mmCIF file of C-alpha atoms in Angstrom:
data_model
loop_
_atom_site.group_PDB
_atom_site.id
_atom_site.type_symbol
_atom_site.label_atom_id
_atom_site.label_comp_id
_atom_site.label_asym_id
_atom_site.label_seq_id
_atom_site.Cartn_x
_atom_site.Cartn_y
_atom_site.Cartn_z
ATOM 1 C CA MET A 1 0.000 0.000 0.000
ATOM 2 C CA SER A 2 3.083 2.251 -0.031
ATOM 3 C CA ASN A 3 2.029 3.931 -3.303
ATOM 4 C CA SER A 4 -1.510 4.673 -2.055
ATOM 5 C CA HIS A 5 -1.716 8.351 -1.138
ATOM 6 C CA SER A 6 -4.102 11.118 -2.092
ATOM 7 C CA GLU A 7 -2.970 14.699 -1.545
ATOM 8 C CA SER A 8 -6.518 15.913 -2.195
ATOM 9 C CA TYR A 9 -8.023 13.568 0.397
ATOM 10 C CA ALA A 10 -5.303 14.496 2.876
ATOM 11 C CA ALA A 11 -6.108 18.182 2.349
ATOM 12 C CA ALA A 12 -9.704 17.360 3.300
ATOM 13 C CA GLY A 13 -8.455 15.841 6.569
ATOM 14 C CA VAL A 14 -8.299 12.127 5.767
ATOM 15 C CA ASP A 15 -4.887 10.452 5.913
ATOM 16 C CA ILE A 16 -5.103 7.117 4.088
ATOM 17 C CA THR A 17 -1.575 6.122 5.055
ATOM 18 C CA ALA A 18 -2.410 6.583 8.765
ATOM 19 C CA GLY A 19 -5.076 3.951 8.311
ATOM 20 C CA TYR A 20 -2.559 1.486 6.892
ATOM 21 C CA ARG A 21 -0.149 2.168 9.758
ATOM 22 C CA ALA A 22 -2.944 1.648 12.298
ATOM 23 C CA VAL A 23 -3.684 -1.760 10.787
ATOM 24 C CA GLU A 24 -0.018 -2.750 11.040
ATOM 25 C CA LEU A 25 0.130 -1.675 14.685
ATOM 26 C CA MET A 26 -3.004 -3.610 15.637
ATOM 27 C CA LYS A 27 -2.039 -6.898 13.943
ATOM 28 C CA SER A 28 -0.110 -8.231 16.943
ATOM 29 C CA HIS A 29 -3.105 -7.597 19.197
ATOM 30 C CA ILE A 30 -5.520 -9.268 16.802
ATOM 31 C CA ALA A 31 -3.215 -12.297 16.544
ATOM 32 C CA ARG A 32 -3.854 -13.008 20.254
ATOM 33 C CA THR A 33 -7.526 -13.666 19.522
ATOM 34 C CA MET A 34 -7.175 -16.201 16.718
ATOM 35 C CA THR A 35 -9.153 -19.419 17.188
ATOM 36 C CA ALA A 36 -9.490 -22.596 15.121
ATOM 37 C CA GLY A 37 -12.459 -21.289 13.147
ATOM 38 C CA VAL A 38 -10.777 -18.217 11.672
ATOM 39 C CA CYS A 39 -10.327 -18.509 7.896
ATOM 40 C CA SER A 40 -9.202 -14.996 6.954
ATOM 41 C CA ASP A 41 -6.451 -12.512 7.678
ATOM 42 C CA VAL A 42 -6.700 -8.846 8.631
ATOM 43 C CA GLY A 43 -7.227 -6.537 5.671
ATOM 44 C CA GLY A 44 -9.706 -8.467 3.575
ATOM 45 C CA PHE A 45 -13.194 -7.305 2.676
ATOM 46 C CA GLY A 46 -14.884 -9.752 5.014
ATOM 47 C CA GLY A 47 -14.088 -11.804 8.085
ATOM 48 C CA LEU A 48 -14.386 -15.535 7.439
ATOM 49 C CA PHE A 49 -15.187 -18.051 10.160
ATOM 50 C CA GLU A 50 -15.702 -21.804 9.790
ATOM 51 C CA LEU A 51 -18.538 -22.912 12.049
ATOM 52 C CA ASP A 52 -17.901 -26.175 13.902
ATOM 53 C CA VAL A 53 -21.245 -27.620 15.036
ATOM 54 C CA THR A 54 -19.943 -31.040 16.021
ATOM 55 C CA GLY A 55 -22.223 -32.549 18.647
ATOM 56 C CA MET A 56 -25.021 -30.045 18.101
ATOM 57 C CA GLU A 57 -28.404 -31.225 16.876
ATOM 58 C CA LYS A 58 -29.794 -27.852 15.853
ATOM 59 C CA PRO A 59 -27.180 -25.061 16.032
ATOM 60 C CA VAL A 60 -28.605 -21.582 16.523
ATOM 61 C CA LEU A 61 -26.603 -18.408 15.912
ATOM 62 C CA VAL A 62 -26.975 -15.693 18.524
ATOM 63 C CA SER A 63 -25.833 -12.117 17.865
ATOM 64 C CA GLY A 64 -25.350 -9.037 19.991
ATOM 65 C CA THR A 65 -24.294 -5.476 19.254
ATOM 66 C CA ASP A 66 -23.486 -2.477 21.425
ATOM 67 C CA GLY A 67 -21.097 0.398 21.979
ATOM 68 C CA VAL A 68 -19.304 1.989 24.906
ATOM 69 C CA GLY A 69 -21.477 5.101 25.107
ATOM 70 C CA THR A 70 -20.460 8.253 26.918
ATOM 71 C CA LYS A 71 -17.955 6.356 29.045
ATOM 72 C CA LEU A 72 -15.664 7.290 26.173
ATOM 73 C CA LYS A 73 -15.692 10.867 27.484
ATOM 74 C CA LEU A 74 -13.766 9.581 30.511
ATOM 75 C CA ALA A 75 -11.239 7.923 28.222
ATOM 76 C CA PHE A 76 -10.724 11.244 26.440
ATOM 77 C CA LEU A 77 -10.331 13.157 29.704
ATOM 78 C CA MET A 78 -7.948 10.588 31.209
ATOM 79 C CA ASP A 79 -6.163 10.073 27.855
ATOM 80 C CA LYS A 80 -6.410 6.322 28.422
ATOM 81 C CA HIS A 81 -7.655 4.264 25.496
ATOM 82 C CA ASP A 82 -6.574 0.670 26.094
ATOM 83 C CA THR A 83 -9.529 -0.506 28.193
ATOM 84 C CA VAL A 84 -12.657 0.806 26.449
ATOM 85 C CA GLY A 85 -12.287 -1.964 23.877
ATOM 86 C CA ILE A 86 -12.847 -4.489 26.670
ATOM 87 C CA ASP A 87 -16.080 -2.660 27.489
ATOM 88 C CA CYS A 88 -17.202 -2.866 23.876
ATOM 89 C CA VAL A 89 -16.672 -6.617 23.698
ATOM 90 C CA ALA A 90 -18.172 -7.191 27.144
ATOM 91 C CA MET A 91 -21.416 -5.408 26.349
ATOM 92 C CA CYS A 92 -21.938 -7.773 23.409
ATOM 93 C CA VAL A 93 -20.699 -11.127 24.688
ATOM 94 C CA ASN A 94 -22.319 -10.725 28.111
ATOM 95 C CA ASP A 95 -25.623 -10.308 26.295
ATOM 96 C CA ILE A 96 -25.345 -13.393 24.133
ATOM 97 C CA ILE A 97 -24.168 -15.574 27.029
ATOM 98 C CA CYS A 98 -27.577 -14.897 28.592
ATOM 99 C CA CYS A 99 -29.023 -17.158 25.874
ATOM 100 C CA GLY A 100 -26.499 -19.888 26.629
ATOM 101 C CA ALA A 101 -24.463 -19.156 23.512
ATOM 102 C CA LYS A 102 -20.693 -19.438 23.186
ATOM 103 C CA PRO A 103 -19.208 -16.352 21.475
ATOM 104 C CA LEU A 104 -17.413 -17.211 18.247
ATOM 105 C CA PHE A 105 -16.177 -13.964 16.772
ATOM 106 C CA PHE A 106 -16.286 -10.190 17.117
ATOM 107 C CA LEU A 107 -16.029 -7.194 14.787
ATOM 108 C CA ASP A 108 -15.470 -3.598 15.832
ATOM 109 C CA TYR A 109 -16.170 -0.182 14.317
ATOM 110 C CA ILE A 110 -14.127 2.893 15.244
ATOM 111 C CA ALA A 111 -15.137 6.316 13.944
ATOM 112 C CA CYS A 112 -12.747 9.173 14.687
ATOM 113 C CA GLY A 113 -12.056 12.783 13.837
ATOM 114 C CA LYS A 114 -8.388 12.086 13.177
ATOM 115 C CA ASN A 115 -6.719 8.727 12.714
ATOM 116 C CA VAL A 116 -3.822 8.630 15.144
ATOM 117 C CA PRO A 117 -2.431 5.122 14.515
ATOM 118 C CA GLU A 118 -0.991 4.667 18.009
ATOM 119 C CA ARG A 119 -4.319 5.599 19.632
ATOM 120 C CA ILE A 120 -6.286 3.328 17.306
ATOM 121 C CA ALA A 121 -3.896 0.491 18.153
ATOM 122 C CA GLN A 122 -4.485 1.102 21.871
ATOM 123 C CA ILE A 123 -8.249 0.896 21.356
ATOM 124 C CA VAL A 124 -7.910 -2.345 19.401
ATOM 125 C CA ALA A 125 -5.573 -3.738 22.066
ATOM 126 C CA GLY A 126 -8.496 -3.437 24.476
ATOM 127 C CA VAL A 127 -10.868 -5.052 21.994
ATOM 128 C CA ALA A 128 -8.415 -7.920 21.574
ATOM 129 C CA GLU A 129 -8.127 -8.360 25.338
ATOM 130 C CA GLY A 130 -11.915 -8.552 25.607
ATOM 131 C CA CYS A 131 -11.943 -11.174 22.865
ATOM 132 C CA VAL A 132 -9.283 -13.223 24.646
ATOM 133 C CA GLN A 133 -11.277 -13.057 27.893
ATOM 134 C CA SER A 134 -14.407 -14.291 26.119
ATOM 135 C CA GLY A 135 -12.812 -16.798 23.751
ATOM 136 C CA ALA A 136 -13.980 -14.905 20.669
ATOM 137 C CA ALA A 137 -11.846 -14.213 17.610
ATOM 138 C CA LEU A 138 -11.457 -10.649 16.357
ATOM 139 C CA ILE A 139 -11.946 -11.362 12.651
ATOM 140 C CA GLY A 140 -12.486 -7.872 11.262
ATOM 141 C CA GLY A 141 -13.456 -4.279 11.813
ATOM 142 C CA GLU A 142 -13.481 -0.806 10.364
ATOM 143 C CA THR A 143 -11.788 2.466 11.200
ATOM 144 C CA ALA A 144 -13.473 5.508 9.670
ATOM 145 C CA GLU A 145 -11.709 8.869 9.730
ATOM 146 C CA MET A 146 -14.435 11.532 9.693
ATOM 147 C CA PRO A 147 -12.981 15.063 10.010
ATOM 148 C CA GLY A 148 -15.582 17.714 10.662
ATOM 149 C CA PHE A 149 -17.966 15.144 12.108
ATOM 150 C CA TYR A 150 -15.937 14.194 15.193
ATOM 151 C CA PRO A 151 -13.421 16.443 16.994
ATOM 152 C CA ALA A 152 -9.837 15.518 16.146
ATOM 153 C CA ASP A 153 -9.181 13.998 19.582
ATOM 154 C CA GLU A 154 -12.450 12.063 19.934
ATOM 155 C CA TYR A 155 -13.875 8.834 18.564
ATOM 156 C CA ASP A 156 -16.781 6.436 18.892
ATOM 157 C CA LEU A 157 -16.510 2.693 19.347
ATOM 158 C CA ALA A 158 -19.079 -0.027 18.674
ATOM 159 C CA GLY A 159 -19.077 -3.660 17.693
ATOM 160 C CA PHE A 160 -20.964 -6.903 17.468
ATOM 161 C CA SER A 161 -20.456 -10.547 18.278
ATOM 162 C CA VAL A 162 -21.899 -13.806 17.010
ATOM 163 C CA GLY A 163 -22.166 -16.960 19.088
ATOM 164 C CA VAL A 164 -23.710 -20.396 18.764
ATOM 165 C CA VAL A 165 -25.853 -22.637 20.971
ATOM 166 C CA ASP A 166 -27.660 -25.916 20.427
ATOM 167 C CA LYS A 167 -31.375 -25.130 20.247
ATOM 168 C CA LYS A 168 -32.199 -27.532 23.074
ATOM 169 C CA ALA A 169 -29.684 -25.728 25.327
ATOM 170 C CA ILE A 170 -31.036 -22.194 24.853
ATOM 171 C CA ILE A 171 -31.641 -20.590 28.245
ATOM 172 C CA ASP A 172 -35.283 -19.741 28.771
ATOM 173 C CA SER A 173 -37.493 -19.188 31.787
ATOM 174 C CA SER A 174 -40.074 -21.902 31.129
ATOM 175 C CA SER A 175 -38.949 -24.070 34.046
ATOM 176 C CA MET A 176 -38.543 -21.233 36.545
ATOM 177 C CA ALA A 177 -40.559 -21.765 39.716
ATOM 178 C CA LYS A 178 -41.318 -20.373 43.127
ATOM 179 C CA GLY A 179 -38.398 -20.925 45.487
ATOM 180 C CA ASP A 180 -35.649 -20.771 42.856
ATOM 181 C CA VAL A 181 -32.547 -18.876 43.960
ATOM 182 C CA VAL A 182 -31.228 -15.659 42.408
ATOM 183 C CA ILE A 183 -27.427 -15.575 42.321
ATOM 184 C CA ALA A 184 -25.359 -12.419 41.833
ATOM 185 C CA LEU A 185 -22.121 -12.234 39.880
ATOM 186 C CA PRO A 186 -20.293 -9.122 41.110
ATOM 187 C CA SER A 187 -19.470 -6.307 38.710
ATOM 188 C CA SER A 188 -16.061 -4.682 38.402
ATOM 189 C CA GLY A 189 -17.591 -1.213 38.728
ATOM 190 C CA VAL A 190 -20.006 0.991 36.822
ATOM 191 C CA HIS A 191 -19.306 -1.053 33.677
ATOM 192 C CA SER A 192 -20.597 0.875 30.617
ATOM 193 C CA ASN A 193 -24.002 2.225 31.557
ATOM 194 C CA GLY A 194 -25.353 5.309 33.300
ATOM 195 C CA PHE A 195 -22.426 7.518 32.337
ATOM 196 C CA SER A 196 -24.569 10.465 31.285
ATOM 197 C CA LEU A 197 -25.721 10.638 34.915
ATOM 198 C CA VAL A 198 -22.233 9.882 36.249
ATOM 199 C CA ARG A 199 -20.697 12.683 34.210
ATOM 200 C CA LYS A 200 -23.336 15.109 35.451
ATOM 201 C CA VAL A 201 -22.918 14.084 39.104
ATOM 202 C CA PHE A 202 -19.139 14.464 39.101
ATOM 203 C CA ASP A 203 -19.053 17.311 36.533
ATOM 204 C CA VAL A 204 -16.132 15.469 34.989
ATOM 205 C CA GLU A 205 -15.314 18.087 32.362
ATOM 206 C CA ASN A 206 -14.757 20.773 35.017
ATOM 207 C CA LYS A 207 -13.881 19.043 38.292
ATOM 208 C CA ASP A 208 -10.839 17.080 39.448
ATOM 209 C CA ILE A 209 -11.227 13.369 38.670
ATOM 210 C CA LYS A 210 -7.538 12.432 38.841
ATOM 211 C CA THR A 211 -6.780 12.810 42.561
ATOM 212 C CA PRO A 212 -6.709 9.487 44.467
ATOM 213 C CA LEU A 213 -9.497 9.096 47.042
ATOM 214 C CA GLU A 214 -9.338 6.962 50.175
ATOM 215 C CA SER A 215 -13.005 6.032 49.752
ATOM 216 C CA LEU A 216 -12.136 4.449 46.387
ATOM 217 C CA GLY A 217 -9.227 2.427 47.699
ATOM 218 C CA GLY A 218 -6.634 4.982 46.698
ATOM 219 C CA LYS A 219 -7.863 5.287 43.125
ATOM 220 C CA SER A 220 -9.158 8.446 41.503
ATOM 221 C CA ILE A 221 -12.718 8.914 40.294
ATOM 222 C CA GLY A 222 -11.527 8.822 36.693
ATOM 223 C CA GLU A 223 -9.489 5.659 37.153
ATOM 224 C CA THR A 224 -12.341 3.931 38.985
ATOM 225 C CA LEU A 225 -14.911 4.877 36.355
ATOM 226 C CA LEU A 226 -12.675 3.571 33.567
ATOM 227 C CA THR A 227 -12.437 0.124 35.161
ATOM 228 C CA PRO A 228 -13.442 -2.146 32.263
ATOM 229 C CA THR A 229 -16.632 -4.178 32.261
ATOM 230 C CA LYS A 230 -16.336 -7.680 33.694
ATOM 231 C CA ILE A 231 -16.702 -10.448 31.114
ATOM 232 C CA TYR A 232 -18.617 -13.456 32.446
ATOM 233 C CA VAL A 233 -18.460 -15.797 29.448
ATOM 234 C CA LYS A 234 -16.017 -18.520 30.489
ATOM 235 C CA PRO A 235 -17.351 -19.207 34.016
ATOM 236 C CA MET A 236 -20.911 -19.093 32.702
ATOM 237 C CA LEU A 237 -20.142 -21.670 29.997
ATOM 238 C CA GLU A 238 -18.816 -23.953 32.732
ATOM 239 C CA LEU A 239 -21.933 -23.338 34.810
ATOM 240 C CA PHE A 240 -24.200 -24.329 31.910
ATOM 241 C CA GLN A 241 -22.436 -27.697 31.772
ATOM 242 C CA ALA A 242 -22.919 -28.414 35.469
ATOM 243 C CA VAL A 243 -26.407 -27.247 36.470
ATOM 244 C CA THR A 244 -29.727 -26.310 34.907
ATOM 245 C CA VAL A 245 -29.711 -22.544 34.595
ATOM 246 C CA LYS A 246 -33.265 -21.183 34.405
ATOM 247 C CA GLY A 247 -32.566 -17.535 33.679
ATOM 248 C CA VAL A 248 -29.703 -15.087 33.156
ATOM 249 C CA SER A 249 -29.792 -11.285 33.155
ATOM 250 C CA HIS A 250 -26.983 -8.951 32.141
ATOM 251 C CA ILE A 251 -27.414 -5.917 34.410
ATOM 252 C CA THR A 252 -26.850 -2.945 32.115
ATOM 253 C CA GLY A 253 -28.726 0.335 31.555
ATOM 254 C CA GLY A 254 -31.925 0.348 33.567
ATOM 255 C CA GLY A 255 -30.294 -1.531 36.416
ATOM 256 C CA PHE A 256 -32.196 -4.146 38.412
ATOM 257 C CA TYR A 257 -35.662 -2.919 37.518
ATOM 258 C CA GLU A 258 -35.238 -3.210 33.759
ATOM 259 C CA ASN A 259 -32.912 -6.165 33.346
ATOM 260 C CA ILE A 260 -33.847 -8.794 35.905
ATOM 261 C CA PRO A 261 -37.498 -8.911 34.681
ATOM 262 C CA ARG A 262 -36.275 -9.840 31.199
ATOM 263 C CA SER A 263 -35.481 -13.354 32.450
ATOM 264 C CA ILE A 264 -38.566 -13.795 34.673
ATOM 265 C CA PRO A 265 -41.826 -15.271 33.288
ATOM 266 C CA ASP A 266 -45.250 -13.760 33.943
ATOM 267 C CA GLY A 267 -46.724 -14.636 37.313
ATOM 268 C CA LEU A 268 -43.335 -14.803 38.987
ATOM 269 C CA GLY A 269 -40.980 -12.181 40.339
ATOM 270 C CA ALA A 270 -37.478 -11.897 41.770
ATOM 271 C CA VAL A 271 -37.418 -10.828 45.403
ATOM 272 C CA ILE A 272 -34.028 -9.211 46.006
ATOM 273 C CA ASP A 273 -32.634 -8.894 49.530
ATOM 274 C CA ARG A 274 -31.333 -5.320 49.615
ATOM 275 C CA ALA A 275 -29.045 -6.103 52.558
ATOM 276 C CA ALA A 276 -27.399 -8.938 50.623
ATOM 277 C CA VAL A 277 -26.347 -6.776 47.663
ATOM 278 C CA ARG A 278 -22.649 -5.924 47.936
ATOM 279 C CA ILE A 279 -22.741 -2.340 46.762
ATOM 280 C CA LEU A 280 -19.401 -1.006 45.549
ATOM 281 C CA PRO A 281 -17.959 2.234 46.985
ATOM 282 C CA ILE A 282 -18.222 4.048 43.643
ATOM 283 C CA PHE A 283 -22.011 3.715 43.738
ATOM 284 C CA GLU A 284 -22.152 5.043 47.287
ATOM 285 C CA LEU A 285 -20.091 8.037 46.154
ATOM 286 C CA ILE A 286 -22.339 8.628 43.139
ATOM 287 C CA GLN A 287 -25.471 8.486 45.284
ATOM 288 C CA LYS A 288 -24.065 10.779 47.968
ATOM 289 C CA THR A 289 -22.558 13.329 45.568
ATOM 290 C CA GLY A 290 -25.650 13.500 43.377
ATOM 291 C CA SER A 291 -28.244 13.143 46.157
ATOM 292 C CA ILE A 292 -29.838 10.372 44.105
ATOM 293 C CA PRO A 293 -32.766 8.369 45.538
ATOM 294 C CA GLU A 294 -31.918 4.717 46.112
ATOM 295 C CA ARG A 295 -34.599 3.482 43.728
ATOM 296 C CA ASP A 296 -33.109 5.610 40.950
ATOM 297 C CA MET A 297 -29.704 4.102 41.701
ATOM 298 C CA PHE A 298 -31.071 0.569 41.339
ATOM 299 C CA ASN A 299 -32.941 1.661 38.208
ATOM 300 C CA THR A 300 -29.833 3.118 36.529
ATOM 301 C CA PHE A 301 -26.732 1.224 37.671
ATOM 302 C CA ASN A 302 -25.699 -2.376 38.312
ATOM 303 C CA MET A 303 -24.900 -1.436 41.949
ATOM 304 C CA GLY A 304 -22.175 -4.077 42.097
ATOM 305 C CA VAL A 305 -24.085 -6.903 40.396
ATOM 306 C CA GLY A 306 -23.080 -7.368 36.771
ATOM 307 C CA MET A 307 -25.125 -10.472 36.085
ATOM 308 C CA SER A 308 -27.867 -12.430 37.839
ATOM 309 C CA VAL A 309 -28.519 -16.150 37.459
ATOM 310 C CA VAL A 310 -31.550 -18.179 38.531
ATOM 311 C CA VAL A 311 -31.193 -21.845 39.510
ATOM 312 C CA ALA A 312 -33.241 -24.337 41.521
ATOM 313 C CA GLU A 313 -32.754 -24.090 45.272
ATOM 314 C CA GLN A 314 -31.258 -27.600 45.440
ATOM 315 C CA GLU A 315 -28.616 -26.643 42.868
ATOM 316 C CA ALA A 316 -27.692 -23.252 44.319
ATOM 317 C CA ASP A 317 -24.704 -24.426 46.349
ATOM 318 C CA LYS A 318 -23.358 -26.400 43.400
ATOM 319 C CA ALA A 319 -23.771 -23.399 41.111
ATOM 320 C CA LEU A 320 -21.885 -21.169 43.543
ATOM 321 C CA ALA A 321 -19.086 -23.750 43.831
ATOM 322 C CA ILE A 322 -18.765 -24.094 40.034
ATOM 323 C CA LEU A 323 -18.569 -20.343 39.509
ATOM 324 C CA ARG A 324 -15.992 -19.869 42.258
ATOM 325 C CA ALA A 325 -13.913 -22.786 40.983
ATOM 326 C CA ASN A 326 -13.742 -20.953 37.652
ATOM 327 C CA GLY A 327 -12.549 -17.690 39.143
ATOM 328 C CA GLN A 328 -15.927 -15.984 39.407
ATOM 329 C CA GLU A 329 -17.113 -14.839 42.843
ATOM 330 C CA ALA A 330 -20.858 -15.302 43.315
ATOM 331 C CA TYR A 331 -23.432 -15.128 46.095
ATOM 332 C CA ALA A 332 -27.191 -15.426 46.608
ATOM 333 C CA ILE A 333 -29.198 -12.200 46.623
ATOM 334 C CA GLY A 334 -32.782 -13.397 46.566
ATOM 335 C CA HIS A 335 -35.390 -15.858 45.413
ATOM 336 C CA VAL A 336 -38.232 -16.290 42.965
ATOM 337 C CA ALA A 337 -41.789 -15.858 44.267
ATOM 338 C CA GLU A 338 -45.297 -15.746 42.893
ATOM 339 C CA SER A 339 -45.782 -12.072 42.098
ATOM 340 C CA GLN A 340 -47.146 -9.623 39.574
ATOM 341 C CA ASP A 341 -44.046 -7.492 40.144
ATOM 342 C CA LYS A 342 -41.138 -8.879 38.137
ATOM 343 C CA VAL A 343 -38.642 -7.560 40.694
ATOM 344 C CA ARG A 344 -38.917 -6.307 44.264
ATOM 345 C CA ILE A 345 -36.006 -5.006 46.314
ATOM 346 C CA CYS A 346 -36.694 -5.219 50.032
#
């Protein structure tokens, strides 16, 4: 590509050669994600993946797409770009794991005001790390330089993932019953939702977010908020093999009140023990600083619970043991009851 250069395009603000350099810089990161199904190399017009459905009776593809949202504003302010890619992957793969699907591959899309190859490579390094954590291959993507549309030092990041599950193993709520146990998988922090409110509460564009705070374990507000989203794929895949999982909810925007009901059938509801929820210090600081009612907190943020899982009471201890044996802390936060309210926190 050394002879590909347009002076006219460069004068309009688009540097084609920067795009080629960015691809070269990201190749080593992408190489970390390669799995047996990958059939293409970086730079082609499409990402090829050979689907292995050995042992599956009726394979079903499951897809998920999302972005990082206004959490990116924190990355700009902190000038730290190597973790938001993990968030992007997490928001997709954590969704499809709720169906019982194993993520196969991921593609990203980066739109920026100016293509700075080193910064793009940092972003993709995070995407690659998220793919490694979830067992997905990064088989393609797109970087679009859009001067005049985005500021030169800003960008947007989105992506999507595809997974596969045998139709008979799809997680649904048909067997959920009164007395089932709701298990919490702790979050790593705010994850990637509610940042419009977070930014308003802390006035991040104008206030100090870089000074370490004792209440946050010696980390700054900015550093704490940029903590990447926890990826639950690998321990959850192990859990599916060991017990009958009746429902899974990825706790994202809308918090407990929007997400937990999505895995609860009509006539039943999740009764959450408020005292059992291990609320992280960052949420306490957000609530105190913004004078936010507790219900709004639980209706906006994950509050320290990134994913909830419903299993039969007799399998709860086994489920907890399996998750912990696979490096995922977990604990019971409630039970399923006959109710017209899909979730109650009490």
